[in-house]
Amino acid sequence: MSFDLSAPSPMTQWWRCHLADWLKLRRTLALWLALGGGALPVVLNFLIVYFRGEKLLAAGQNPWAKYIHMSWQTASILLLPLFLILLTSLLVAIENRATAWKHLYALPVGRGAVLSSKLLVLLQLNLLAQVVYVVLLLASGKLLGLLRPDLLFAAHPVPLAGVVTMLAHSYLATLGVLGIQYVAALWWRSFALPFAFGIGGLVAALTLLRWEHVDYLPYAAPTQVLYLLSKDAQGVLTVQPGIALAEWCSLGWFAGALLLGYGLLSRWKTAD
Amino acid sequence: MSYLPVVETDRLSFAYGTRPILREMALAVPPGSIYGFLGPNGAGKSTTLRLLLGLLRAPAGTVRLFGHDLARHRVALLGRVGALIENPSLYDHLSGLANLEVTRRLRGLARGRSEEVLALVGLTEAAHRPVREYSLGMRQRLGLGLALLPDPDLLILDEPTNGLDPNGIIDMRELLRRLQQEQGKTILLSSHLISEIERVATHVGIIQHGQLVFQGGMAELHNRQVARRHIVIETDCAATCCHLLPAGLGEATVASAGTLLLPYQSREQLAKVARHLVLAGQPLYQLSCRQPTLEETFLHLTETSPVL
């Protein structure tokens, strides 16, 4: 029996998985969460500053650093980890609800391609959400410049370089949670269990925020990078150079969770 | 034409923990056949199909598809296989067309193939409706569409008529026949509906307690049915008649007070039975030859047959 035994390359398999994964995102809560999730902290801080700005911002000074810090704090401590926990659970739930694992694994693509493609989608959605957040944040500052000229938003330039640097730090700090939650969602194949696990991790991190070794906790990393934000003598937003310990730990958790997770999943998890 | 089996397992075994599911299974699905895979619930049909697709890893034995080891060439081999395992895996938030497009992209198939398959399974008009609005039958047809998408040489279908109404079942049967006869596809079809397998299959494998108890062509199975034909004698007292018949006519068994059964040998044997009983003064209300149904043969095989 003549038969062509050439399989598509791993890269081709991975790319096919990735195209399919993006198509599956249509009309899903995961996509809407990534696109709209960043609006909440921005809107909250916009309203606070619009109505009480004169009491919160130092009169006559550059307001951007304070405004960005306030908003980033709201986002990082609770909303960002919560977003990651929800996003990973929702993305994996797309396959769980469709009982699609058996279908996926019976197709001519490797398991590594299937799992790494989903990981990349998560990384992209995480980046998309954070970029949308930053754009909305800066746009809201510009809007405050129009609506409340007395707050001086329009009188000072947008601190784009600082915000982009902070975005990079924040992104690194979220990777640990993302990796752990992704493996948990794949392992449990349910929405509730990984979500509860993540909430447990988040509550533990918030409880231990004053602990001297808190930098090692992945769920606390988005909060820890807030310490990198400051302002110079002119009130211009600055971000400390270099990668913080919390970010290194986040990267370590990310790599560790994925390696351990892949080993466990490929050894023990069937495509039921 | 090659007669190398399209699907072949050798001493395939599997267990969930310490509970054995399959024991040294030797399945052989000939090319171009519709192979009906029959067995009672829990016999190991779905586990076998999962092993054939690489969804489960067998601790012992091998699976060969198209003559090649599945463990070594999984991705290449699965490119020529379409499968529907239990309930179709469908994304309810997507349309029927989008569901096919997901799998088309995963398989790297040409654009336009999804629309062709939708037409083949009769879902063109519902192409853009979300799958959550589909009936059970439509979902099953879309599941079959997913399996047919790569124009596979081998189709593995687990209970494909689940949820279909009688018309749907007839359509499915016709489609499978057409795929086999006109396109030479090999179809491995598991079902608990014996009548359905009887109508469509060219070959049959019967599994019981994780072991294959029969495997062969439908003709071979019919021969077994013929071999188990019985003479049914309706009389007043079956026990008396039983003693009156000479041993050379076969071993008679009393089925009920007035019914006697005798293994069928020939027309001449039938005539001799009639003569003996009439000469002995026994009333003879009915004398007939009865062939067991496929269901009875299936039950006989799953209850008594030694393992192949």
Short mmCIF file of C-alpha atoms in Angstrom, two decimals, chain A residues 1-8 12-13 15-28 94-112 114 118 265-272, chain B residues 2-6 16 31 50 53-57 65-68 73-81 83 85-95 98 101-103 105-109 128 130 132 146-147 153:
data_model
loop_
_atom_site.label_atom_id
_atom_site.label_comp_id
_atom_site.label_asym_id
_atom_site.label_seq_id
_atom_site.Cartn_x
_atom_site.Cartn_y
_atom_site.Cartn_z
CA MET A 1 0.00 0.00 0.00
CA SER A 2 1.68 3.23 -1.12
CA PHE A 3 1.35 5.98 1.40
CA ASP A 4 3.02 9.34 1.82
CA LEU A 5 4.44 9.38 5.34
CA SER A 6 5.60 12.97 5.27
CA ALA A 7 3.94 14.95 8.05
CA PRO A 8 3.62 18.74 8.08
CA THR A 12 3.26 24.33 10.03
CA GLN A 13 1.23 22.35 12.56
CA TRP A 15 0.62 27.82 12.63
CA ARG A 16 -2.50 25.84 11.62
CA CYS A 17 -3.45 25.48 15.28
CA HIS A 18 -2.94 29.17 15.81
CA LEU A 19 -5.16 30.19 12.88
CA ALA A 20 -7.87 27.84 14.16
CA ASP A 21 -7.54 29.13 17.73
CA TRP A 22 -8.15 32.71 16.65
CA LEU A 23 -11.23 31.65 14.69
CA LYS A 24 -12.60 29.93 17.81
CA LEU A 25 -12.31 33.23 19.72
CA ARG A 26 -15.09 34.84 17.68
CA ARG A 27 -17.99 35.95 19.87
CA THR A 28 -16.35 34.64 23.05
CA ILE A 94 -13.89 26.87 24.85
CA GLU A 95 -12.44 23.38 24.25
CA ASN A 96 -13.96 21.89 27.41
CA ARG A 97 -17.50 22.99 26.54
CA ALA A 98 -17.19 21.54 23.04
CA THR A 99 -15.62 18.28 24.37
CA ALA A 100 -13.12 19.08 21.67
CA TRP A 101 -9.92 17.60 23.11
CA LYS A 102 -10.62 14.20 21.58
CA HIS A 103 -11.32 15.84 18.24
CA LEU A 104 -8.18 18.01 18.39
CA TYR A 105 -5.90 15.14 19.33
CA ALA A 106 -7.29 12.95 16.52
CA LEU A 107 -6.18 15.53 13.94
CA PRO A 108 -2.81 15.58 12.17
CA VAL A 109 -1.26 18.07 14.59
CA GLY A 110 0.95 17.32 17.58
CA ARG A 111 -0.14 17.93 21.15
CA GLY A 112 2.76 20.33 21.60
CA VAL A 114 -2.08 22.45 20.15
CA LYS A 118 -3.18 28.28 22.93
CA LEU A 265 -0.24 16.66 30.94
CA SER A 266 1.49 14.54 28.33
CA ARG A 267 2.09 11.73 30.83
CA TRP A 268 -1.20 11.62 32.70
CA LYS A 269 -3.89 13.48 30.82
CA THR A 270 -5.98 11.58 28.28
CA ALA A 271 -8.05 13.24 25.56
CA ASP A 272 -11.42 12.55 27.12
CA SER B 2 -3.77 -4.57 -2.11
CA TYR B 3 -5.41 -6.66 0.59
CA LEU B 4 -3.22 -5.41 3.40
CA PRO B 5 -5.62 -4.36 6.16
CA VAL B 6 -6.18 -0.61 6.43
CA TYR B 16 -7.87 1.57 33.22
CA PRO B 31 -9.46 -2.01 2.42
CA ARG B 50 -9.64 5.76 20.80
CA LEU B 53 -6.68 7.29 16.78
CA GLY B 54 -3.85 7.60 19.26
CA LEU B 55 -6.13 9.23 21.84
CA LEU B 56 -5.07 6.58 24.34
CA ARG B 57 -1.67 4.97 24.64
CA LEU B 65 -2.96 2.11 9.87
CA PHE B 66 -2.40 1.70 6.13
CA GLY B 67 0.37 -0.73 7.03
CA HIS B 68 2.33 1.75 9.15
CA HIS B 73 3.79 8.11 12.20
CA ARG B 74 0.77 9.47 14.07
CA VAL B 75 0.56 12.90 12.42
CA ALA B 76 1.10 11.64 8.87
CA LEU B 77 -1.39 8.80 9.26
CA LEU B 78 -4.10 10.90 10.90
CA GLY B 79 -3.99 13.18 7.86
CA ARG B 80 -5.82 10.42 5.94
CA VAL B 81 -8.26 9.54 8.70
CA ALA B 83 -13.20 10.34 12.82
CA ILE B 85 -15.98 9.67 18.32
CA GLU B 86 -19.11 9.58 20.47
CA ASN B 87 -20.79 13.01 20.45
CA PRO B 88 -19.50 15.45 17.83
CA SER B 89 -17.08 18.06 19.17
CA LEU B 90 -18.75 21.31 18.20
CA TYR B 91 -18.23 24.92 19.26
CA ASP B 92 -21.76 26.08 20.05
CA HIS B 93 -20.96 29.78 19.77
CA LEU B 94 -19.77 29.36 16.16
CA SER B 95 -21.82 28.69 13.04
CA ALA B 98 -17.13 28.25 11.18
CA GLU B 101 -13.46 26.14 9.04
CA VAL B 102 -11.73 25.54 12.38
CA THR B 103 -10.98 21.95 11.40
CA ARG B 105 -7.50 25.32 9.11
CA LEU B 106 -6.16 22.71 11.53
CA ARG B 107 -5.81 20.23 8.69
CA GLY B 108 -4.41 22.80 6.26
CA LEU B 109 -7.05 22.06 3.60
CA HIS B 128 -24.44 30.49 9.08
CA PRO B 130 -24.95 29.15 15.42
CA ARG B 132 -26.34 25.95 19.56
CA LEU B 146 -15.95 17.19 10.28
CA ALA B 147 -14.89 13.59 9.70
CA ASP B 153 -9.24 7.11 3.02
#
